[in-house]
Coordinates of C-alpha atoms in Angstrom, one line a residue:
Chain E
X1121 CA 12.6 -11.2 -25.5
X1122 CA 8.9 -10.3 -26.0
X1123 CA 6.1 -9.1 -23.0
X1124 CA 2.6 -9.4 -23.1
X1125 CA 0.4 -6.7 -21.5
X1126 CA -1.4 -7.8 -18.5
X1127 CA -3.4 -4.4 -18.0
X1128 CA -1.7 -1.2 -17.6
X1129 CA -3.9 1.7 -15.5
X1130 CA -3.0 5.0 -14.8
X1131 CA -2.3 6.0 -11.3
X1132 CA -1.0 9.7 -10.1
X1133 CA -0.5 10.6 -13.8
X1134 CA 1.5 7.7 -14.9
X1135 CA 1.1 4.0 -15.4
X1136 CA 0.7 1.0 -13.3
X1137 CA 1.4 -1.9 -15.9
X1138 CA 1.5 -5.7 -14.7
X1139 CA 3.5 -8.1 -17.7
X1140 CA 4.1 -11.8 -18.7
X1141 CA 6.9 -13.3 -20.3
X1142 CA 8.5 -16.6 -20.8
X1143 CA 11.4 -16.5 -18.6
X1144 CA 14.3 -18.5 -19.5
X1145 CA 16.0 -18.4 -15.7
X1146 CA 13.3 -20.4 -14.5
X1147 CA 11.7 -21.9 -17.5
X1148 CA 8.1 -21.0 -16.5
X1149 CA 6.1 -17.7 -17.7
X1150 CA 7.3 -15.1 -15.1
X1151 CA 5.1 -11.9 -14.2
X1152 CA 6.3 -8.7 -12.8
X1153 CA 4.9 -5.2 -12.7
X1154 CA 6.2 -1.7 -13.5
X1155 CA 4.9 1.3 -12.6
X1156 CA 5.9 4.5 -14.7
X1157 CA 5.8 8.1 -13.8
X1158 CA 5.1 10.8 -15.8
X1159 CA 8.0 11.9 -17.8
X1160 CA 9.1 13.7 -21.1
X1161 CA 9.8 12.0 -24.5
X1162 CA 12.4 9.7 -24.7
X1163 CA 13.6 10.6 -21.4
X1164 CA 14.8 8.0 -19.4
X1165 CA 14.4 7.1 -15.5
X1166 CA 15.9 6.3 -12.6
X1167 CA 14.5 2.6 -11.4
X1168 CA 14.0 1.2 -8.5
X1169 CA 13.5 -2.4 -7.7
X1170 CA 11.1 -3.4 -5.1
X1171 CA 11.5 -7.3 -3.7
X1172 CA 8.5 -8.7 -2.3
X1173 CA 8.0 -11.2 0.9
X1174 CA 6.8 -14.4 2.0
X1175 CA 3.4 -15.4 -0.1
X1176 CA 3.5 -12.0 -2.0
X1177 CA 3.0 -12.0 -5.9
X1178 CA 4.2 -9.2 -8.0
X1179 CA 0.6 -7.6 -7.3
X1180 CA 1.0 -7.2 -3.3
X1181 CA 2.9 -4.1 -3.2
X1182 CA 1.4 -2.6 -5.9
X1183 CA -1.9 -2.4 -4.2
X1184 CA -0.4 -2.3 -0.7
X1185 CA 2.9 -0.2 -0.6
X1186 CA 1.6 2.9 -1.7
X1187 CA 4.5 4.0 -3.5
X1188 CA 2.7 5.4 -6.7
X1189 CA 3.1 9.2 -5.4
X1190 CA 6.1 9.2 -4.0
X1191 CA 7.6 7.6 -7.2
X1192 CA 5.8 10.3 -9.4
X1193 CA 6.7 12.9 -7.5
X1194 CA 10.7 11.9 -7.8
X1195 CA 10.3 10.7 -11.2
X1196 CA 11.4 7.2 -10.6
X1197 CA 10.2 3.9 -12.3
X1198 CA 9.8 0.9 -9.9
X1199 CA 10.0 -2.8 -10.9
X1200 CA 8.4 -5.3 -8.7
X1201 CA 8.9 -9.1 -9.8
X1202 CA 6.8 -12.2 -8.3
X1203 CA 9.0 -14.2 -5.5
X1204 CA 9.1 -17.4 -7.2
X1205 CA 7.9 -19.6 -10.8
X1206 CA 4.5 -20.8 -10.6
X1207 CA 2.9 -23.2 -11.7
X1208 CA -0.2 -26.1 -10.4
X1209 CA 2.2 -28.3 -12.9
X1210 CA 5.5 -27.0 -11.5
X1211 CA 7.9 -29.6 -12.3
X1212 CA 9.8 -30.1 -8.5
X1213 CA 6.7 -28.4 -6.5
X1214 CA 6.4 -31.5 -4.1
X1215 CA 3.2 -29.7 -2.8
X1216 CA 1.2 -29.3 -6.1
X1217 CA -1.3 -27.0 -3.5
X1218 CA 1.8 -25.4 -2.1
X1219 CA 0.8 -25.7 1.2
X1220 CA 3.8 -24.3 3.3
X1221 CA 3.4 -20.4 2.9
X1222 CA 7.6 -20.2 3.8
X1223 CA 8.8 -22.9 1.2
X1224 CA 8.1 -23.7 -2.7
X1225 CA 5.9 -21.0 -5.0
X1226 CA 5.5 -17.8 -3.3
X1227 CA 9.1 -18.1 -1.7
X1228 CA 11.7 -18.5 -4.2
X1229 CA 14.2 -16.8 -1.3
X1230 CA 16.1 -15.0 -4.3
X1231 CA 18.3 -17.6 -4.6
X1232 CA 19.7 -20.5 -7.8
X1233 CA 18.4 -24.0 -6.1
X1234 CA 21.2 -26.5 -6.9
X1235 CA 19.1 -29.3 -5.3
X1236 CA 16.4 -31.7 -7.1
X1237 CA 13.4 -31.4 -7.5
X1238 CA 14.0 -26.9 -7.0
X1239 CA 16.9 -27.0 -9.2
X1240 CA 15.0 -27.2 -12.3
X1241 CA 12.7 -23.9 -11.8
X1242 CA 14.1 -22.0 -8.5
X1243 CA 16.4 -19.6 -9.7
X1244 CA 15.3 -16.3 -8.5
X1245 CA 18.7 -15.4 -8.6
X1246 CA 19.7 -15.4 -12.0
X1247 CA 15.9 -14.1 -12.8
X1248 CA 16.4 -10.8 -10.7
X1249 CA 20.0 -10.3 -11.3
X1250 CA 19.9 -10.9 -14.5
X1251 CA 16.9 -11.8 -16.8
X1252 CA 14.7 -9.2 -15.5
X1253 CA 16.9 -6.0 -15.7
X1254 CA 17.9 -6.8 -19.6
X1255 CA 14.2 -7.0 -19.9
X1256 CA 12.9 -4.1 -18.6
X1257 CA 16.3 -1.9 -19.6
X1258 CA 15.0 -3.2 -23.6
X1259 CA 11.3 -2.8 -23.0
X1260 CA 10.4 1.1 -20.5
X1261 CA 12.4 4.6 -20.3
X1262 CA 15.0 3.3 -17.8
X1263 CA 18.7 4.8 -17.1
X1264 CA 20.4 1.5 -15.8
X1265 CA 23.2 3.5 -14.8
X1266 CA 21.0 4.6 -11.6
X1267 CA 19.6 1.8 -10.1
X1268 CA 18.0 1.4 -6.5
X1269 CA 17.2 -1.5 -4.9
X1270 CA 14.4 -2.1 -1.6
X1271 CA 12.4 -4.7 -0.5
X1272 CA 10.0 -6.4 2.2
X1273 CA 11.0 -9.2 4.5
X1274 CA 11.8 -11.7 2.5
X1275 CA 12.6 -9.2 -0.3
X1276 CA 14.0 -7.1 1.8
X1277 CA 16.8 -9.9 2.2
X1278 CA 16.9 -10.4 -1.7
X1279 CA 17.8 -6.6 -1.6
X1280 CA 20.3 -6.6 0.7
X1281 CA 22.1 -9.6 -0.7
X1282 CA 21.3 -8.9 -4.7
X1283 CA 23.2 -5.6 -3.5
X1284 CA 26.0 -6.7 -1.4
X1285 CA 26.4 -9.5 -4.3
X1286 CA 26.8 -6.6 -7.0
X1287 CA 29.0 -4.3 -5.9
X1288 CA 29.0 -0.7 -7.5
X1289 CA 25.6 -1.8 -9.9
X1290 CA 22.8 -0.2 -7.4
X1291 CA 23.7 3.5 -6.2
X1292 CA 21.2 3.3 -2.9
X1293 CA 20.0 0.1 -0.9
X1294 CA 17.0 -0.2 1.6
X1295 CA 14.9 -2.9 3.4
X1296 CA 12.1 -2.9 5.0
X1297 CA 11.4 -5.2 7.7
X1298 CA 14.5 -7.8 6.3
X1299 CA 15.5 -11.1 6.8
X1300 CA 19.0 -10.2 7.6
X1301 CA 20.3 -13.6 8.4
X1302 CA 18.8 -17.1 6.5
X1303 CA 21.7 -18.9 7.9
X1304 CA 20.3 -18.1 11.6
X1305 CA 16.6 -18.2 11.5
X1306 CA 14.4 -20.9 10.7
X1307 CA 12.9 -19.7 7.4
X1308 CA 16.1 -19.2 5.9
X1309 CA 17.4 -22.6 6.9
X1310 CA 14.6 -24.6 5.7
X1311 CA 14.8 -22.6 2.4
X1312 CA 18.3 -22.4 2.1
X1313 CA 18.7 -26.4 3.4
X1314 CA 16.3 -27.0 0.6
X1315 CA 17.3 -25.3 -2.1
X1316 CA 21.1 -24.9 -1.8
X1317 CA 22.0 -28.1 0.6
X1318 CA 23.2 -29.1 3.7
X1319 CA 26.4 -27.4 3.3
X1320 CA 26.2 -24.1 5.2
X1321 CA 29.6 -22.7 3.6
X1322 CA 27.3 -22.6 0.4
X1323 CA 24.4 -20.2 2.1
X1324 CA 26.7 -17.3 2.4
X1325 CA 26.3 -16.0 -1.0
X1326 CA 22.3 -15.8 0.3
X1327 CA 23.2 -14.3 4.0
X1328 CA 23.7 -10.6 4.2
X1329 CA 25.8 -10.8 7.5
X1330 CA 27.3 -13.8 6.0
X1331 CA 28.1 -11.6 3.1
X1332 CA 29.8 -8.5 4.5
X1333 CA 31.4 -10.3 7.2
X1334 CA 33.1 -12.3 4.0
X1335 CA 34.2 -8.7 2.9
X1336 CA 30.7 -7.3 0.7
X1337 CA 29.6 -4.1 1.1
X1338 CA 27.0 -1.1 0.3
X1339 CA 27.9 2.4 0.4
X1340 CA 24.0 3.8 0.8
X1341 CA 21.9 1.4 3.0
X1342 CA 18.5 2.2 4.9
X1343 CA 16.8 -0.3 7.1
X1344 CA 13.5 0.3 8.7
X1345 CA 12.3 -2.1 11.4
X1346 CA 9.1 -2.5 13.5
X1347 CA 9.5 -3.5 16.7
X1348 CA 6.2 -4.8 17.3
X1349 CA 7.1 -7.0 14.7
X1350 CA 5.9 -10.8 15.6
X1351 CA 8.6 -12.0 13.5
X1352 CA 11.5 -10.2 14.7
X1353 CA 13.0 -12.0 17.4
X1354 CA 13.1 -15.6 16.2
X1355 CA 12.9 -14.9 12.3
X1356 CA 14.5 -11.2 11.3
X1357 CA 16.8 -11.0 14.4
X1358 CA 18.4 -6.8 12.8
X1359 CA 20.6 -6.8 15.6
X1360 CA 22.8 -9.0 13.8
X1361 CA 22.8 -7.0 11.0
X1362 CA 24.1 -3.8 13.3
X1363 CA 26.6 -6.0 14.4
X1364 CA 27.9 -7.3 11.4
X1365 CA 28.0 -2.9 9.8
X1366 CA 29.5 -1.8 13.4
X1367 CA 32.4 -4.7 12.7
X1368 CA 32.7 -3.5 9.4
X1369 CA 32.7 0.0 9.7
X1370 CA 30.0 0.2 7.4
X1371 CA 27.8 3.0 6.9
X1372 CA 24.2 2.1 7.5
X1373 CA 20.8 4.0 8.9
X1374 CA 18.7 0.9 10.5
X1375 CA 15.5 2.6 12.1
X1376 CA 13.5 0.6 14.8
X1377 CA 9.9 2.2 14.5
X1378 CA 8.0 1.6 17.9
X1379 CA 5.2 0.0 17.5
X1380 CA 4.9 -1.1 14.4
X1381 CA 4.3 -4.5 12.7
X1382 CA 5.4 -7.1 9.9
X1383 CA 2.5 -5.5 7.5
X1384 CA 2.4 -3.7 4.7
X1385 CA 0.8 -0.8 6.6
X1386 CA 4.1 -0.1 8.2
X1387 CA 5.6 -0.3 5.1
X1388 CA 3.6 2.0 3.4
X1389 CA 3.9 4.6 6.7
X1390 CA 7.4 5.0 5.3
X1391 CA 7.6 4.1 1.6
X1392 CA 7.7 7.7 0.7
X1393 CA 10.8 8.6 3.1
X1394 CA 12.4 5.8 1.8
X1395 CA 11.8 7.1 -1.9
X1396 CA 13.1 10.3 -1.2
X1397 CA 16.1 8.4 0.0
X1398 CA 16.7 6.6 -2.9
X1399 CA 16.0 9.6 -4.9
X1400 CA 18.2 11.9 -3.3
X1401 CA 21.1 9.7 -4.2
X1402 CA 19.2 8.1 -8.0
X1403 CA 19.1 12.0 -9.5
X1404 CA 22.8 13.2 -7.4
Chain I
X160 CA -23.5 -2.4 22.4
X161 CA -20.5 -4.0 22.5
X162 CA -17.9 -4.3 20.0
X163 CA -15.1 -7.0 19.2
X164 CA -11.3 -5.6 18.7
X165 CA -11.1 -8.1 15.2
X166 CA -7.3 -6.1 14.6
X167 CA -5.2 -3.6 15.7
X168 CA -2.0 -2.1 13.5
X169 CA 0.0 1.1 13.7
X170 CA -0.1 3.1 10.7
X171 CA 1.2 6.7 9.7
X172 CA 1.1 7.3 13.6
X173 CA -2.5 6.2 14.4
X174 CA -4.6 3.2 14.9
X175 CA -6.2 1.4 11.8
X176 CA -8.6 -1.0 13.8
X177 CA -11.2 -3.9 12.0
X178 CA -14.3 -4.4 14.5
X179 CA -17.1 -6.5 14.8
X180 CA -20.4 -6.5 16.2
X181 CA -24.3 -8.2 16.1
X182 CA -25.9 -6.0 13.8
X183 CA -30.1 -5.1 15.4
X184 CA -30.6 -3.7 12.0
X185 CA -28.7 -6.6 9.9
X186 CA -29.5 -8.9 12.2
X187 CA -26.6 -10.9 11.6
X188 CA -22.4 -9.9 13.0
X189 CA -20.7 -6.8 10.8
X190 CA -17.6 -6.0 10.5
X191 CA -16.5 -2.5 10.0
X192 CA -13.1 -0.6 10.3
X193 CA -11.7 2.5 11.6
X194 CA -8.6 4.5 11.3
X195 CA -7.9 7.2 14.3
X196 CA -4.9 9.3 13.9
X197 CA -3.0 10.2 17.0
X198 CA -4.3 12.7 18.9
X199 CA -4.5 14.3 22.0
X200 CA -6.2 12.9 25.3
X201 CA -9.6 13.5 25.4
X202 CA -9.7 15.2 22.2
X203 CA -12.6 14.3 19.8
X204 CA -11.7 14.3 16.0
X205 CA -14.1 14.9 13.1
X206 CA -15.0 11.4 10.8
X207 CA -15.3 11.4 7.9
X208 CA -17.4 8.1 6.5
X209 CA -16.1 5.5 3.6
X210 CA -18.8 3.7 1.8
X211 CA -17.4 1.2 -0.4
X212 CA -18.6 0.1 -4.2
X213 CA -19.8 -3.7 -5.2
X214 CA -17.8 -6.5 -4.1
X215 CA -16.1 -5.0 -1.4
X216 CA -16.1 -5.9 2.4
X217 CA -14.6 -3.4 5.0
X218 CA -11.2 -4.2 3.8
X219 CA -10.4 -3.2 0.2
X220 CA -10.5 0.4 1.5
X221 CA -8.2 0.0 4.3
X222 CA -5.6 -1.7 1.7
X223 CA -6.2 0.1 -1.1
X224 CA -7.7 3.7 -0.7
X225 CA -4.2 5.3 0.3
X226 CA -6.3 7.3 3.3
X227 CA -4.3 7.2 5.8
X228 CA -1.6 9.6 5.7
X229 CA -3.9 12.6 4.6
X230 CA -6.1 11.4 7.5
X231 CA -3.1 11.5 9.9
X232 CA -2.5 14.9 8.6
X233 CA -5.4 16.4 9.0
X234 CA -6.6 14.9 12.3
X235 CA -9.5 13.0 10.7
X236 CA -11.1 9.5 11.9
X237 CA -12.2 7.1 9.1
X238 CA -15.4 5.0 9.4
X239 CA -15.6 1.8 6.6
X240 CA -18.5 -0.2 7.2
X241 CA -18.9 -3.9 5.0
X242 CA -21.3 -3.4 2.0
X243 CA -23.7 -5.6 2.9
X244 CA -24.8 -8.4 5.6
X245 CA -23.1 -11.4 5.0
X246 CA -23.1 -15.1 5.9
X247 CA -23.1 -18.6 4.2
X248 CA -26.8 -20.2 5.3
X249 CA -28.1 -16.0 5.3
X250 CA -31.5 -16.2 5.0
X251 CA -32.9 -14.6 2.1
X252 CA -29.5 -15.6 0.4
X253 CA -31.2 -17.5 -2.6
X254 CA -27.9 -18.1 -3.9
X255 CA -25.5 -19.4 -1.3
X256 CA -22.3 -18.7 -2.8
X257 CA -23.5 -15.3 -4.1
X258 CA -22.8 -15.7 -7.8
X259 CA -23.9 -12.3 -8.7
X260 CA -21.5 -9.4 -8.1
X261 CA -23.8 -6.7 -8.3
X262 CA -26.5 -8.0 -6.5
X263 CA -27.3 -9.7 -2.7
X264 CA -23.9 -10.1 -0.9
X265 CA -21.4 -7.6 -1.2
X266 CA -23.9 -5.3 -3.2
X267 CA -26.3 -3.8 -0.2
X268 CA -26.4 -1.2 -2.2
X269 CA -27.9 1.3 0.9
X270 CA -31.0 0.4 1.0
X271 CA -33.5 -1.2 3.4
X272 CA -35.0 -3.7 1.6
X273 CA -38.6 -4.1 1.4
X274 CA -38.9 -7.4 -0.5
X275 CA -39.1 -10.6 0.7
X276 CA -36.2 -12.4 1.2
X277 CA -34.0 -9.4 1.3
X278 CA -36.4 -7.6 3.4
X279 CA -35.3 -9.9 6.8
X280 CA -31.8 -8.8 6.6
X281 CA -30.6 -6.2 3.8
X282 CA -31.4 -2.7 6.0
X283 CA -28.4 -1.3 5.1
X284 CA -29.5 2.3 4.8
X285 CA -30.5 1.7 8.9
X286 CA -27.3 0.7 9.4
X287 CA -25.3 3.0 8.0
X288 CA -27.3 5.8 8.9
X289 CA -28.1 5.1 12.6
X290 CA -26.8 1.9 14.3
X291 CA -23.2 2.5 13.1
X292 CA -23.3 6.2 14.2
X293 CA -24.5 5.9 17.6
X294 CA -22.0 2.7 17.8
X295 CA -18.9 4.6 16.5
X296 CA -19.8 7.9 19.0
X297 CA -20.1 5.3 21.5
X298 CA -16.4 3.4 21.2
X299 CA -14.5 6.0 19.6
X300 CA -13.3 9.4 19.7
X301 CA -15.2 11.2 17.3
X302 CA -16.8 14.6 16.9
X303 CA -20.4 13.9 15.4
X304 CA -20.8 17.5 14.8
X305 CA -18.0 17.5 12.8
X306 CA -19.4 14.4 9.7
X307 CA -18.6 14.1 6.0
X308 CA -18.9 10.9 3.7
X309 CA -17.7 9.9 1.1
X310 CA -17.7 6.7 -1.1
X311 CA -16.6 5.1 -4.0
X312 CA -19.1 3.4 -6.9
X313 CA -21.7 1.6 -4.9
X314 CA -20.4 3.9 -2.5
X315 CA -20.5 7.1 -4.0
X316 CA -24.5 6.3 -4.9
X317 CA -24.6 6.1 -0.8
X318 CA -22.8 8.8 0.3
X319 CA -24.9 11.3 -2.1
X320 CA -27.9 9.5 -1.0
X321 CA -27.2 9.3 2.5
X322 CA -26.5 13.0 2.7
X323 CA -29.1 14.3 0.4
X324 CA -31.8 12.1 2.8
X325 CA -30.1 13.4 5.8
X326 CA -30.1 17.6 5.6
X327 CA -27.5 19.3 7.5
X328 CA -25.7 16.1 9.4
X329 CA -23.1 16.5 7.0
X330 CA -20.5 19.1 6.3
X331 CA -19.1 17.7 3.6
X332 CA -20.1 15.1 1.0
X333 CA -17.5 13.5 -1.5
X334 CA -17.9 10.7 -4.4
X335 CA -15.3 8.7 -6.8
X336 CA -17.1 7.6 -9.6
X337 CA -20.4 7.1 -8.2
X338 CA -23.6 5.2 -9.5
X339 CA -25.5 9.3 -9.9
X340 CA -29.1 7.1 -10.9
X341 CA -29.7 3.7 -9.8
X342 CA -33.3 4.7 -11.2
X343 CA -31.2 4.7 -14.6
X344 CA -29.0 2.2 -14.9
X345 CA -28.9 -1.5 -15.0
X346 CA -27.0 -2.0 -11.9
X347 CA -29.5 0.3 -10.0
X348 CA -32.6 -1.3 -11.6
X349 CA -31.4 -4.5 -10.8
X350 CA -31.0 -3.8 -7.0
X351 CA -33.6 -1.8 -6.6
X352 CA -36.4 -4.0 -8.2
X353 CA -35.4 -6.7 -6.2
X354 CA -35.2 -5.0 -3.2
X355 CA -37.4 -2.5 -2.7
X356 CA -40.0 -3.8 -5.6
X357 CA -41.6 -2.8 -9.0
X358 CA -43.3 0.6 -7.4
X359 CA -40.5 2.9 -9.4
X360 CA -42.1 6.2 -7.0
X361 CA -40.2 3.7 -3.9
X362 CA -37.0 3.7 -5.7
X363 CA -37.0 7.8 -5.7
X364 CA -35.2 7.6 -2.2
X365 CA -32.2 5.8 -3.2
X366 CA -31.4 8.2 -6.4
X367 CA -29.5 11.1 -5.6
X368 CA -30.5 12.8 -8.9
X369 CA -34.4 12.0 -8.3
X370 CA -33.4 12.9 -4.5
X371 CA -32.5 16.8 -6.2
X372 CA -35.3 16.8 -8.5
X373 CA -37.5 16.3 -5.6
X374 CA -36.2 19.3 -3.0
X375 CA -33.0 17.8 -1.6
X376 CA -29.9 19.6 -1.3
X377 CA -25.9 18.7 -0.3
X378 CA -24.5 22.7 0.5
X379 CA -20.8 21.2 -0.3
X380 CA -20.7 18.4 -3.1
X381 CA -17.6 16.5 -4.9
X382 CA -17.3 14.4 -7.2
X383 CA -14.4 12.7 -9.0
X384 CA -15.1 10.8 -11.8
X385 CA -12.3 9.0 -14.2
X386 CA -13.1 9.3 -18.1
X387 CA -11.5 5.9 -19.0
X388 CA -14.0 4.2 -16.5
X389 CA -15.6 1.2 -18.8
X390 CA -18.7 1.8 -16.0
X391 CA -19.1 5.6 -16.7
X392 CA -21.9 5.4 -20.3
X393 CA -23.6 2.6 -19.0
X394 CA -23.8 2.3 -15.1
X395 CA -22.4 6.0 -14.1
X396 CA -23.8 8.2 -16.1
X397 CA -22.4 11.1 -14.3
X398 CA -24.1 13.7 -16.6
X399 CA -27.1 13.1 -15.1
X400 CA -25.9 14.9 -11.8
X401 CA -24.9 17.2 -13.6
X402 CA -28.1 17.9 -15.1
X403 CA -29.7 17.5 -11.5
X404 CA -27.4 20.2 -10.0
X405 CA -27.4 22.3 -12.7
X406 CA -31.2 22.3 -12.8
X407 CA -31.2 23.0 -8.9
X408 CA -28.7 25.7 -8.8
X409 CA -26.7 23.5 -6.3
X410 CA -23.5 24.3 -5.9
X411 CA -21.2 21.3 -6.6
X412 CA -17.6 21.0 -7.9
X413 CA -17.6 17.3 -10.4
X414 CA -14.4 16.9 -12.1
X415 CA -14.1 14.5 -15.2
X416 CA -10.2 12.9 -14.9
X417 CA -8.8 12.2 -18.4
X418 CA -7.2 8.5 -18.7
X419 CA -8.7 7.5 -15.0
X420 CA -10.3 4.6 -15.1
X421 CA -12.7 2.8 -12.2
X422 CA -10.2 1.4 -9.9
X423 CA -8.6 2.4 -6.6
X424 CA -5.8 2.8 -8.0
X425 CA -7.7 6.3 -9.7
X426 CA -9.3 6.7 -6.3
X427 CA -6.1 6.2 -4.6
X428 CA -4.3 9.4 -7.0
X429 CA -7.3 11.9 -6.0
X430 CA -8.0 10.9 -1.7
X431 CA -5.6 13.4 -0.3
X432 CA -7.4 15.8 -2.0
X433 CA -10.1 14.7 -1.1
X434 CA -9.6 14.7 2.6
X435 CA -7.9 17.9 2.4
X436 CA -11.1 19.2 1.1
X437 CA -13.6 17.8 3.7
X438 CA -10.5 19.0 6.3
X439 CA -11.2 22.4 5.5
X440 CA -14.8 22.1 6.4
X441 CA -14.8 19.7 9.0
X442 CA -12.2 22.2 10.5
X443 CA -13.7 25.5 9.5

């Protein structure tokens, strides 16, 4: 598997690099980015894997997040992938425009699309589950056996349920701002209607309640939460995500912040805790 | 003068507001934004001011400048006006859709234009320099004994020049990879031609190394300046400050970053530091 350079730029002494490749998960060229920290000769890294929302490329965070410090001050390499295949050509994008900003390119949902026309290109599943990591494990200076996983919104649902899905693979989870529940908001239902099918026993594999009520679980989870969030009672709805840990005697930290909102400058007030976090249990 | 709230978000604790207003010295609406840090009641905080390089409005600063947490830590209010008036059917706007990058909209470059048609609305040297001022001591809680500026690029040629025209209204004076000689540079020659005409004695005003040459001082000057910049041997040219200070036994502190190149994401690495030194004279 070969990557092309987008531009690589060094940022608190290490490098930002944005790359292309032909991804065979959803048959369209796939970019991500990958910022590495400073670090010795042939010394390898803890990485984290950072899920981006609703409209968000793989460039979003990297300007917006502001986790270049804290990740060169803990020595950790974060990935951040797009959040669907693109394409103005894209075989099964109804909308060649992509007009809906919650369905199609820019909202892959994380998820394998069984249903035409999605089917074809839409697995986000298989490309961050799979593809990605055996790509970036052969290509940069990363120890796979300490791997993190956070997200935003709708990435910080691909977190929680690429997580919950692979049990024991990611030593520390987080999420900012996350859909906890497709199955009960409507986002998630006209993604998961869409791309799965009208058969709701399918959509558990993509809910995270859904998931740990069927018996998944995380050992390290960290939740932050706005509560000045505009989408949070009709679209992210946490409380059923501390009802579905208090049920299952799970261990989880889920923050509300006061005040904050849905935007990246919330995230990036507490990126750097949530580094730390990660980091204190990546380098235990 | 009254101002319109355009945005309001919580961030690392404080406020980061977007505003707008009818410009007297534009003479068209400007947008400008502002992050305040929590404070006490009643207390007045220092500002610090963010002029931003060619192509930006108010915004990539607020997104991509990393500010506010060392602003939140310090107690210090950032100021980021646009770079330029703006405005489809703006008169003087030969080219409607602003083809040029470096020149007209989004390139103001801190000048008060003398030439028609820039000379109707392009006065943004009397904008930053007096109606913003008196409008930001006005709506906001700022200390305007307590001022530094800084800028980036475009930026950094106005906060040099801004200060150096302006003796003793600023404590502190920062740049990231700033434009040292428009006089001397095809960016600079380009703007300032145009604007302020052929007479090369008018353009003297608007170089901060012709500015030192000709009695100005800054007490507390720095500058950061990436060696990887593809802008620094052609448009930069950050020797020649060093020439002009050296020459003028002014005290000044300009560091050359290896690998750096002209992006935020170098500005980004080195603004805590930055704001940590203006801090400590702001503070003193």
């Amino acid at each position: 598997m070969s990557i092309e350079t987008v531009s690589e730029t060094k940022c608190f002494g290490g490098n930002q690099g944005v790359y292309k490749h032909d991804s065979e998960a959803t048959g369209t060229p796939m970019t991500f980015q990958v910022f590495v920290p400073e670090h010795r000769e042939g010394e390898k890294l803890p990485v984290l894997w950072w899920l981006s929302g609703l409209t968000c490329t793989h460039e979003n965070a990297m300007i917006k997040c502001h986790y270049h410090e804290a990740c060169a001050e803990h020595g950790i390499i974060l990935v951040g992938p797009d959040t669907s295949p693109r394409g103005p050509d894209l075989e099964g994008n109804e909308v060649p425009d992509d007009e809906a900003y919650d369905f199609g390119q820019g909202a892959g949902f994380y998820v394998n699309a069984t249903q035409e026309p999605w089917s074809k290109h839409f697995h986000m599943r298989s490309y961050v589950e799979e593809e990605l990591p055996a790509l970036v494990a052969e290509n940069f200076p990363v120890d796979m056996e300490r791997q993190g996983i956070s997200g935003h919104s709708m990435g910080g649902h691909g977190a929680l349920t690429v997580s919950l899905r692979n049990s024991g693979r990611f030593r520390s989870t987080s999420a900012f701002s996350p859909i906890v529940s497709p199955m009960n908001c409507p986002w998630g239902e006209k993604a998961l209607s869409n791309y799965i099918g009208e058969d709701r026993a399918d959509w558990r594999e993509y809910d995270a309640c859904a998931l740990i009520e069927d018996g998944a679980r995380i050992d390290h989870l960290l939740v932050e939460q706005g509560r000045a969030d505009n989408f949070l009672d009709e679209q992210l709805k946490t409380w059923l995500l501390e009802d579905a840990v208090r049920e299952a005697g799970m261990n989880a930290a889920i923050s509300m912040q006061e005040g904050y909102d849905h935007s990246y400058f919330f995230v990036s007030t507490f990126i750097a805790e949530h580094i730390k976090w990660h980091a204190e249990r990546l380098k235990a």
